[in-house]
Coordinates of C-alpha atoms and ligand atoms in Angstrom, one line a residue:
X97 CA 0.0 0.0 0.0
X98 CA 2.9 2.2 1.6
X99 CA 4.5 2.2 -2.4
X100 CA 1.2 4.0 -4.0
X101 CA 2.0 7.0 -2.3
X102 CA 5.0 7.5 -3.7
X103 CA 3.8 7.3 -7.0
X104 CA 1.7 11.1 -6.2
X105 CA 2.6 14.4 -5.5
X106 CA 0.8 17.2 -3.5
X107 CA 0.4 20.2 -4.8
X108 CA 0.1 23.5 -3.1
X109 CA -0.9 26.9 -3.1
X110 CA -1.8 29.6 -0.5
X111 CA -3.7 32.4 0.8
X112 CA -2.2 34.0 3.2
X113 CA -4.1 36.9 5.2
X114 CA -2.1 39.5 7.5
X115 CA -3.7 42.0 9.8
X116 CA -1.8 44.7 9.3
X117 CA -0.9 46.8 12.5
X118 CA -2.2 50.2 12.0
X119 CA -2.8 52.1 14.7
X120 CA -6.8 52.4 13.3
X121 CA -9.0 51.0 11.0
X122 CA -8.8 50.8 6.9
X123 CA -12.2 53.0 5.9
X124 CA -12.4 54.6 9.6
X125 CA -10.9 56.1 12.6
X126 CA -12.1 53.4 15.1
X127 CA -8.7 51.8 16.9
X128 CA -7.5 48.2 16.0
X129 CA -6.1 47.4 19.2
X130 CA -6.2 43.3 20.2
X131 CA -8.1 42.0 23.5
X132 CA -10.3 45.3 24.5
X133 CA -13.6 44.7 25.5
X134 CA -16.2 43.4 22.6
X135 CA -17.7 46.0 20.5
X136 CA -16.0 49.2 22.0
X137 CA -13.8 50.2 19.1
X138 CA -17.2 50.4 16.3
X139 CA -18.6 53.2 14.6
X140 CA -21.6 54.1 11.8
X141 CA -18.7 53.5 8.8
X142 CA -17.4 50.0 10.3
X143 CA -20.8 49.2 11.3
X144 CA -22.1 49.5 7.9
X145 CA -24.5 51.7 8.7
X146 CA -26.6 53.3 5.4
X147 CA -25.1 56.5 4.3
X148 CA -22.0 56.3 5.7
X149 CA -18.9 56.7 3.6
X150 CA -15.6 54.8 3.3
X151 CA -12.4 56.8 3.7
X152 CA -9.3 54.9 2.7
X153 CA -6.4 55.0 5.5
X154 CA -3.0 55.9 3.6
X155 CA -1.0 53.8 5.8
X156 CA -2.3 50.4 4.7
X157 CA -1.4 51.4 0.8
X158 CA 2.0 52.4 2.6
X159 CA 2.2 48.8 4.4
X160 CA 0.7 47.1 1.3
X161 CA 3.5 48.6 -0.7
X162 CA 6.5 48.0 1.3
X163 CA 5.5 44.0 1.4
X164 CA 4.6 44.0 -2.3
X165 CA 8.6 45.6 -2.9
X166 CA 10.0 42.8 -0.3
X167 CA 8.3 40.3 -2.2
X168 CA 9.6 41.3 -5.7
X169 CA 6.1 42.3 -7.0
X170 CA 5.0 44.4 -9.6
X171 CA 3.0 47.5 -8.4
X172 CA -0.2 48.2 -10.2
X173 CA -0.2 51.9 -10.6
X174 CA -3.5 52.9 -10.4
X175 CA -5.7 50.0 -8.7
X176 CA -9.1 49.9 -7.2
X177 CA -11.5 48.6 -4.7
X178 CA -14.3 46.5 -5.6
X179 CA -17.4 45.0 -3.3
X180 CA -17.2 41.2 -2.9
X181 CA -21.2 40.8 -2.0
X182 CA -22.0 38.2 0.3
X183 CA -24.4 37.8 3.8
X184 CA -22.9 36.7 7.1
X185 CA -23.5 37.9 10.5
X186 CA -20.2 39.3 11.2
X187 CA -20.2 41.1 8.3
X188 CA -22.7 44.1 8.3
X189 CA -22.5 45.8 5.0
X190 CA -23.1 42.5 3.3
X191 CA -20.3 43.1 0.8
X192 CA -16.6 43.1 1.7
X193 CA -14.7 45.7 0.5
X194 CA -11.5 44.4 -1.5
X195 CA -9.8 44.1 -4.6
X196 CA -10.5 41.6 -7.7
X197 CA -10.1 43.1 -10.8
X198 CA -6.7 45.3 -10.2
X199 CA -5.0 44.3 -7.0
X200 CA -2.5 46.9 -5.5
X201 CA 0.2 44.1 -6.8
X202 CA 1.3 41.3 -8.8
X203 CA 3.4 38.5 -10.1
X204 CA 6.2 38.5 -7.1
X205 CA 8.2 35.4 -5.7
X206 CA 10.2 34.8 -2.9
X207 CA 12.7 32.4 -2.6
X208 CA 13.4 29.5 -0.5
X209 CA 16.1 27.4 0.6
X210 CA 14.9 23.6 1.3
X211 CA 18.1 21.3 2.0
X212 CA 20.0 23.8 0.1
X213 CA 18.6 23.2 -3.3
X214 CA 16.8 27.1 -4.0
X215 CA 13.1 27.3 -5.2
X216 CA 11.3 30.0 -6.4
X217 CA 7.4 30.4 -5.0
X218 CA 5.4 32.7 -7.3
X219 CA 3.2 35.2 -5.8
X220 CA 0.0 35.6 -7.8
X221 CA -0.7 39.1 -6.5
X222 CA -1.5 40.8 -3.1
X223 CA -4.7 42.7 -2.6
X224 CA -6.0 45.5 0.1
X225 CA -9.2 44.7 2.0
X226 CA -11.0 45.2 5.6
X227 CA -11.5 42.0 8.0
X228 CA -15.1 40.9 9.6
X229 CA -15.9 40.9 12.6
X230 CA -16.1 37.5 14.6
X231 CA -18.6 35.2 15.8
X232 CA -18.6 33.7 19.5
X233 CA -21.1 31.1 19.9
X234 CA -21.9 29.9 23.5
X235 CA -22.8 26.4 23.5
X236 CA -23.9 26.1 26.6
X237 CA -26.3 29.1 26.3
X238 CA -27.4 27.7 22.3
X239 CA -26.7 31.7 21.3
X240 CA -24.2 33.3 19.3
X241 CA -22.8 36.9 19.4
X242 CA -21.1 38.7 17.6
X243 CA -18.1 41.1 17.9
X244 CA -17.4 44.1 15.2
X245 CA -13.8 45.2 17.1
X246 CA -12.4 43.2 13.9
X247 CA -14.8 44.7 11.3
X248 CA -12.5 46.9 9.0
X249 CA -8.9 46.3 10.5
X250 CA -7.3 46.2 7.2
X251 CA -5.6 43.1 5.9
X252 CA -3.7 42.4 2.9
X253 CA -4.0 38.5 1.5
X254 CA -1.0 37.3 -0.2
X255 CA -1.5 34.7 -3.2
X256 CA 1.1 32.1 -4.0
X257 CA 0.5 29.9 -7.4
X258 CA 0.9 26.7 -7.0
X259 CA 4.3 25.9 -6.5
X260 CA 4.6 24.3 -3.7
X261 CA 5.0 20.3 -3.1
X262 CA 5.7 19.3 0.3
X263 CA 4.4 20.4 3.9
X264 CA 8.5 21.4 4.2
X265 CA 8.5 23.5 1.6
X266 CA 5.2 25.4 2.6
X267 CA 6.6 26.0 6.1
X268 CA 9.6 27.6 4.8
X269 CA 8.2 29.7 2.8
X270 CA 5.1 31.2 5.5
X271 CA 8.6 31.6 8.0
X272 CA 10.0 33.3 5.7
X273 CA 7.1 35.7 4.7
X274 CA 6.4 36.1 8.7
X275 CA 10.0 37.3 9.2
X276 CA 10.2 40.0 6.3
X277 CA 6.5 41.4 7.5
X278 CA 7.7 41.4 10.8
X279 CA 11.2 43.4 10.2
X280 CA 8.5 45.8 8.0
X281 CA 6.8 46.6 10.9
X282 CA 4.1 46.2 9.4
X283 CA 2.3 43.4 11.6
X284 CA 2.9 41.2 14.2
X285 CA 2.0 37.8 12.5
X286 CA 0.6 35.7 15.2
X287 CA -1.1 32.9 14.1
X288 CA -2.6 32.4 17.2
X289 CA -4.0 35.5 17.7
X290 CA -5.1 35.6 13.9
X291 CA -3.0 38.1 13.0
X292 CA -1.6 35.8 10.2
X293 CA -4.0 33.4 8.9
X294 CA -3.4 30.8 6.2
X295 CA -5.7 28.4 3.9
X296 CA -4.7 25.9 2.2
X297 CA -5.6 24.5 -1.5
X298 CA -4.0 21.4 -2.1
X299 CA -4.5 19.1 -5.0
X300 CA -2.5 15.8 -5.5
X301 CA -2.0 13.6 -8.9
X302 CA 0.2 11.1 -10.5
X303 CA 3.8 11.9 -10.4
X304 CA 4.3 13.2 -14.3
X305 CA 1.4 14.5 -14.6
X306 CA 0.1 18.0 -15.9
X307 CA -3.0 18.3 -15.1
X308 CA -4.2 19.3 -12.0
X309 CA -6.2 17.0 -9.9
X310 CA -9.5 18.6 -7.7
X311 CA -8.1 20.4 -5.2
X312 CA -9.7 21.3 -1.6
X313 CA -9.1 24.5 0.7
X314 CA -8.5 24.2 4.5
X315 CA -8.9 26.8 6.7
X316 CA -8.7 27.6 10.6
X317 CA -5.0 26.6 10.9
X318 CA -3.5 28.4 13.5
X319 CA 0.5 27.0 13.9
X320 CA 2.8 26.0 11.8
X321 CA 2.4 22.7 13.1
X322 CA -0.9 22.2 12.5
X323 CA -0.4 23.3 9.1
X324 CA 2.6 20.7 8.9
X325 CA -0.5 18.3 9.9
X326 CA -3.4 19.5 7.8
X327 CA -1.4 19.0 4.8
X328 CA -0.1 15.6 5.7
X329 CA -3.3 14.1 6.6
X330 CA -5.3 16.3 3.3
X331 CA -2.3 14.7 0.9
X332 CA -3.1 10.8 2.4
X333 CA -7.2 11.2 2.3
X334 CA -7.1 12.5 -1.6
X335 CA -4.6 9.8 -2.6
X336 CA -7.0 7.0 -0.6
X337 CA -9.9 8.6 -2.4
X338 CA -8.2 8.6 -6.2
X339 CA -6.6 4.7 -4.9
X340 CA -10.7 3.9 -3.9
X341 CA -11.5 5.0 -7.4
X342 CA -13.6 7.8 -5.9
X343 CA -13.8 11.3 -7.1
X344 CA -12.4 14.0 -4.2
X345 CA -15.1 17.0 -4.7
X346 CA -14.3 20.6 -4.6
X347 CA -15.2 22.0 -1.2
X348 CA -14.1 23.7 1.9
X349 CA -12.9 21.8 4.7
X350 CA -11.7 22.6 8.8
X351 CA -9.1 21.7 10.2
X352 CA -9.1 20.5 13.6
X353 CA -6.2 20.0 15.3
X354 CA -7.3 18.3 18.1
X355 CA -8.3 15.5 16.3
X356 CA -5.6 15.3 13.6
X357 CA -8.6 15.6 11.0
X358 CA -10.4 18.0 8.6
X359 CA -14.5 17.7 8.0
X360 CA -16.4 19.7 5.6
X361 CA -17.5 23.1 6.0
X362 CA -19.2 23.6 2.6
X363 CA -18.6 23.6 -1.2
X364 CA -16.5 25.8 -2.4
X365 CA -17.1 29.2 -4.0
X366 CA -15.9 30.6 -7.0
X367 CA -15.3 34.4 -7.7
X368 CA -18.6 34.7 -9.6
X369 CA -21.0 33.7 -6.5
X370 CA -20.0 37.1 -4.5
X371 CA -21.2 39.3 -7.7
X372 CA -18.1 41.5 -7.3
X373 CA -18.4 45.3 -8.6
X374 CA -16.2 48.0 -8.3
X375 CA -16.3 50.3 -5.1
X376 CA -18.5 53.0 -6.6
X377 CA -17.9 55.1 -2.7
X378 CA -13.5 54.8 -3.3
X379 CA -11.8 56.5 -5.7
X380 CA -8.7 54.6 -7.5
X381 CA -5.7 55.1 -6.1
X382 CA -2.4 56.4 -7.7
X383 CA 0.7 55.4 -6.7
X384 CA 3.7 57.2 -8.1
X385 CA 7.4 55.9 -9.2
X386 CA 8.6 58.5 -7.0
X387 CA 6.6 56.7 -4.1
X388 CA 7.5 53.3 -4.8
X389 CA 11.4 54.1 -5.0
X390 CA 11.2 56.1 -1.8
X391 CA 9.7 53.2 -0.2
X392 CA 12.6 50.8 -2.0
X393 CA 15.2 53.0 -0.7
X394 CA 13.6 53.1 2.9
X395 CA 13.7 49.5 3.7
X396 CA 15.0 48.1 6.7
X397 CA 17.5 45.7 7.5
X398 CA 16.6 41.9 6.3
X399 CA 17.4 38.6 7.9
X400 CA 20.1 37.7 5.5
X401 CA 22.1 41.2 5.8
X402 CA 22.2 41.1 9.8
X403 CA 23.2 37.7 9.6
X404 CA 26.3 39.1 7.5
X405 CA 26.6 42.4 9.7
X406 CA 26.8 40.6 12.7
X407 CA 29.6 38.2 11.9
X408 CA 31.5 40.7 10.2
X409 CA 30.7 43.9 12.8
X410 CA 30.8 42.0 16.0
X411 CA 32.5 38.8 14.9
X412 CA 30.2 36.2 16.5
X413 CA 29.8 32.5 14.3
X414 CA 27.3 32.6 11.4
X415 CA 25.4 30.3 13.5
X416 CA 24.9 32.5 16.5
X417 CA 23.6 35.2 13.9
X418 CA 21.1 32.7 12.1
X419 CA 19.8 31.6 15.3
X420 CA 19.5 35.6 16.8
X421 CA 17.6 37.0 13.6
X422 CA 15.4 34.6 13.3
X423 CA 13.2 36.4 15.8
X424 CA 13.3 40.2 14.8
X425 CA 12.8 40.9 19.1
X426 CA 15.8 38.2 19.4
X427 CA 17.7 40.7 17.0
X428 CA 16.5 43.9 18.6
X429 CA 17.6 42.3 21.9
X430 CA 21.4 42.2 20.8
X431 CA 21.5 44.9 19.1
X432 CA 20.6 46.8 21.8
X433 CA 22.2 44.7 24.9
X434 CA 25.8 45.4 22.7
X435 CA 25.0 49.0 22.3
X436 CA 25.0 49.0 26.5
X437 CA 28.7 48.1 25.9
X438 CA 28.6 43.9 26.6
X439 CA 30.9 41.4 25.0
X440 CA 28.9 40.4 21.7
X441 CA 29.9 36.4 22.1
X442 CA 28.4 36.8 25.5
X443 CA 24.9 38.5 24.6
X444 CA 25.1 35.7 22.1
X445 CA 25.5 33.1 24.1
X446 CA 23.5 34.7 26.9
X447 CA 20.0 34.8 24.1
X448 CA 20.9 31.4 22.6
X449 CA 21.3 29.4 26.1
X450 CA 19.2 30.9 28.7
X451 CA 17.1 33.4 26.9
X452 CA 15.6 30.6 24.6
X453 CA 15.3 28.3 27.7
X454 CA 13.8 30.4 29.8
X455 CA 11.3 31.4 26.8
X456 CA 10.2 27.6 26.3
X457 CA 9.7 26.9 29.8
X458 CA 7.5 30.1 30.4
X459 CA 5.7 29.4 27.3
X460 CA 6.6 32.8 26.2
X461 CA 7.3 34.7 22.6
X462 CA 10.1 37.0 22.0
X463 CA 8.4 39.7 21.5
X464 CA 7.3 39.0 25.3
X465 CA 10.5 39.5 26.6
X466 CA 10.6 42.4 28.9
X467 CA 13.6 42.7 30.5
X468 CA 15.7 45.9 29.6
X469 CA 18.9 44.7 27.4
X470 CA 21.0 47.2 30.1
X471 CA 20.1 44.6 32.7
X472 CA 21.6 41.8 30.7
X473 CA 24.6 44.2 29.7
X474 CA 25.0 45.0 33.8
X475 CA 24.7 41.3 34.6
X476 CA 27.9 40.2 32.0
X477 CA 30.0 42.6 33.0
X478 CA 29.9 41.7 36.4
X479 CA 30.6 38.1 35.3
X480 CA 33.0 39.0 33.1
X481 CA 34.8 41.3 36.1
X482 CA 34.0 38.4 38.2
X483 CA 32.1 39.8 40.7
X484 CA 29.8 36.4 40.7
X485 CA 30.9 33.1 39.6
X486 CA 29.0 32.0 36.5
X487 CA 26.2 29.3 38.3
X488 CA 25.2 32.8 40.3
X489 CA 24.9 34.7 36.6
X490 CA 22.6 31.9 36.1
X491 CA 20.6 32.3 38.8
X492 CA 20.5 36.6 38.9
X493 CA 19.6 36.1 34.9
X494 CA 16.3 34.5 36.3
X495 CA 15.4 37.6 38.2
X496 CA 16.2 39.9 35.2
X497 CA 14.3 37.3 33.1
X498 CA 11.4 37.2 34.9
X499 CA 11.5 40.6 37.2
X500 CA 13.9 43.2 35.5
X501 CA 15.9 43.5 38.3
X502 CA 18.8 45.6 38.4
X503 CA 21.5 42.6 39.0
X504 CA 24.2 45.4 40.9
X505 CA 21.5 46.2 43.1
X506 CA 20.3 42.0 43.4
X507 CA 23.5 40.7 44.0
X508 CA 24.8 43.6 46.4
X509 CA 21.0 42.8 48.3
X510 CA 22.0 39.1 48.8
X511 CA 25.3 38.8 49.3
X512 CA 26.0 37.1 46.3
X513 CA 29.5 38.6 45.3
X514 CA 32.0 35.9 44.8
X515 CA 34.3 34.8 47.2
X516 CA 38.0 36.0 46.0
X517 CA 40.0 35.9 49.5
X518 CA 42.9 33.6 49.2
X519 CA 43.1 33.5 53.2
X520 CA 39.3 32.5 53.9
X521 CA 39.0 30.2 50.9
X522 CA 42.7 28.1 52.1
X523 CA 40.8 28.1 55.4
X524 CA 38.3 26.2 54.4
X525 CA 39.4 23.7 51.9
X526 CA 42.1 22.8 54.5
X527 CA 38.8 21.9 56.6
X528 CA 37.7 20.1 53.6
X529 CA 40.9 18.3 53.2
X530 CA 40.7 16.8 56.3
X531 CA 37.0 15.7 56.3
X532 CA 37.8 13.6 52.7
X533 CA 40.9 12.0 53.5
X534 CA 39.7 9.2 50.6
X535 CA 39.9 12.2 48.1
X536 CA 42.9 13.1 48.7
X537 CA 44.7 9.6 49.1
X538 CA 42.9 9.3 45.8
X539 CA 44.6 11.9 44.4
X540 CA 47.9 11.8 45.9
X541 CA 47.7 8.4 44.3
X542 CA 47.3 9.5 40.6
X543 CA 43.5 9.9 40.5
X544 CA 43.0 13.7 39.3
X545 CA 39.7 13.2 38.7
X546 CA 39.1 13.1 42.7
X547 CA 39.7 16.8 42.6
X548 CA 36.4 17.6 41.1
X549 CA 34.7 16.3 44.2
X550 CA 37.0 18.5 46.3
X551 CA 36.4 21.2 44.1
X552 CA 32.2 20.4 44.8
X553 CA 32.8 20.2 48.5
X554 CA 34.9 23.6 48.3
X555 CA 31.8 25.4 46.8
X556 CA 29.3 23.7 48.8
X557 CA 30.8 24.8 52.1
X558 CA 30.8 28.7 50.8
X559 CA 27.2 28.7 49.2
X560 CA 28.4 28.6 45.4
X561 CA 29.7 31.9 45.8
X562 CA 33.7 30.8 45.8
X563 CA 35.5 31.6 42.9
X564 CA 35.7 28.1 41.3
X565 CA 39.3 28.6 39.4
X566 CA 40.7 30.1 42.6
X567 CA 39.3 27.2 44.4
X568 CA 41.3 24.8 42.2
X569 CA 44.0 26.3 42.5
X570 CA 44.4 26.9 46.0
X571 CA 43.5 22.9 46.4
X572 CA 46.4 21.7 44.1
X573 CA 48.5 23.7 46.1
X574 CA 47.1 22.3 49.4
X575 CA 47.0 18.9 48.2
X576 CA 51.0 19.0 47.1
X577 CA 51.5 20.5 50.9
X578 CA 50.2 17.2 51.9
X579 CA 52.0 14.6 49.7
X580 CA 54.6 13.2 51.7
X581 CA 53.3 14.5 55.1
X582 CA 51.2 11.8 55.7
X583 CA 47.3 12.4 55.3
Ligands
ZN816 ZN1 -15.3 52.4 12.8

């Protein structure tokens, strides 16, 4: 059975939605803001109220336009709005204002890198147009509400053709996309807060083949690895279907993740069931050469040159940079942590090992973080001057991590300044000495290794505040006064 599956392949292409992060809606003033209380940010315009008018919000042309120039697109000069006319209860004009017939751009690709063989992915075009609102249905009660804080934050939806042919591939690409929007500043892209949404249409046929086979959409997929799922489990049931000598039928279908399955929602619509028209209440809009290059020559710093600056400006390995930028707060957080005046390596090595821990075990994002990077700085240099040992640095980083704390102030407050007396630290590893006379037979007999024990025993007795290297050295010294003496 296993051997028929090799002989298909899935095809793929996308539709990704992004909330853009204006500061207010695309055809009115209301705010966008996430989380605030259910219908509080609404007026007349997003409301749909008869007689109101639409007034277009520069800044999403502006946002629309610096992703269509990251994604090598052309822009359409002068391109319009048109009403996509359909009912639902979260949408209260009953038409969607968007764009069908000339989307603000077209024909772009971005490129990815899949076991280092490089693949073009087409972009179809990207086109302008206002969100819904959202339904909440309590089961409990039988009712549904609904919510119109969404209704008219602008999004842009971002078409791929069909390039794609493994869950891999798709993956790359939407981290890929994520990243560039997200250096844009020109939204957030959290797929669990909605903020990037992706459907997928995926067809499969025989390996060779040219034709398309009938392909299905699937929607609500809100991580990457549910989207590594949906597709996995989409590509198996249409090859058992087409194996079953069954027909797969156009539709929509839900993913839930839960359950590792998709169901039908309903059959799929085509462009001609929403009746589209242009937006009589919009005028076109114009967008200059002079704009677009201003934009080109405005664009900020990319993934792949920070990942060059950084091993050439502040000489840290390529794989330290890879692994900082692929989070733009990760990237913001060196930049700025160096700029307080700390060792690059170390802020490096400070976000790579305990940053990243401490993110996975507080179930936190990077853009979460809120420590101040002059904290972090304060907290190497007093490793690096050795003012605490580095299992203390551990344990103050913590307290910045989780509390901010100012770590001169923290350690000064506990007492946590390494021990660097030579007097009081000979003291008491000569107490030590003589409470492990096995050790130290051990070692005077050619067993190095016993020293690490000793070494243990040293810090346990001062409270891990002992400076370790001093420590070993004043115990080899102590340990040669011995041989001979008789332990
Ligand atoms: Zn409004």
């Amino acid at each position: 059975m296993n051997n028929h599956y090799n002989e298909f392949e899935t095809v793929i292409g996308l539709e990704v939605h992004i909330e853009l992060s204006t500061q207010t809606k695309i055809f009115c003033g209301c705010s966008t803001k996430f989380g605030s209380e259910v219908n509080s940010q609404i007026c007349p315009v997003c409301m749909g109220m008869p007689g109101t008018l639409p007034t277009l919000n520069k800044k999403v042309v502006e946002y629309a336009v610096k992703v269509a120039v990251a994604t090598n697109c052309n822009i359409t000069k002068k391109c319009l709005f048109d009403r996509k006319n359909y009912f639902y209860p979260d949408n209260p004009q009953n038409y969607q204002i968007s764009q069908l017939y000339l989307p603000i751009c077209t024909n772009g690709f971005l490129e990815i890198n899949n076991e280092n063989i490089c693949k073009k992915i087409g972009i179809h075009e990207i086109h302008m147009e206002e969100d819904a609102g959202k339904l909440i249905h309590d089961e409990a009660l039988g009712k549904s509400y609904v919510d119109y804080n969404r209704a008219g934050v602008p999004l842009i939806e971002i078409v791929t053709e069909a390039d794609f042919r493994s869950a891999d591939e798709v993956i790359l690409f939407l981290e890929k996309l994520r990243l560039i929007i997200q250096y844009l500043e020109v939204s957030d892209c959290k797929l669990n807060e909605g903020s990037m949404r992706v459907d997928i249409n995926l067809s499969v046929r025989k390996t060779g083949e040219s034709e398309y086979g009938t392909r299905t959409e699937m929607k609500n997929l809100n991580s990457f690895r549910a989207i590594k799922r949906a597709i996995e489990s989409e590509t198996k049931r249409q090859v058992d279907i087409i194996l079953n000598k069954e027909e797969v039928i156009l539709e929509t279908r839900r993913w839930d993740d839960s359950k590792g399955e998709s169901y039908s929602m309903r059959s799929k619509e085509d462009a001609r069931d929403y009746r589209y028209f242009p937006e009589p209440d919009l005028m076109p809009i114009n967008i200059s050469g002079d704009y677009i290059e201003y934009i080109k020559t405005n664009l900020p710093e990319f993934r792949d040159e920070k990942i060059e600056r950084y091993v050439k400006e502040y000489d840290i390995p390529k794989y330290d940079a890879e692994i900082i930028t692929s989070e733009k707060a990760l990237a913001n957080l060196f930049e700025e942590t160096v700029l307080c005046g700390a060792n690059p390596k170390k802020v490096s090595n400070y976000i790579m090992g305990e940053t990243l821990k401490l993110m996975k075990e507080r179930e936190i994002e990077a853009e979460q973080i809120s420590f101040s990077p002059n904290n972090l700085a304060c907290l190497i240099d007093l490793d690096d001057r050795k003012v605490i040992n580095s299992t203390v640095a551990k344990e103050v980083f913590v307290k910045v991590f989780d509390e901010d704390i100012n770590p001169v102030q923290y350690v000064n407050e506990h007492g946590l300044a390494q021990n660097n007396d030579a007097d009081e630290l000979t003291e008491i590893i000569e107490k030590v000495l003589d409470n492990n006379a096995q050790s130290v037979s051990d070692y005077l007999n050619g067993k190095d290794r016993a020293i690490g024990y000793l070494v243990g025993q040293t810090m346990k007795e001062t409270k891990g505040k002992a400076n370790p290297e001093l420590v070993k050295e004043i115990l080899k010294k102590s340990l040669e006064n011995r041989r001979g003496v008789g332990v």
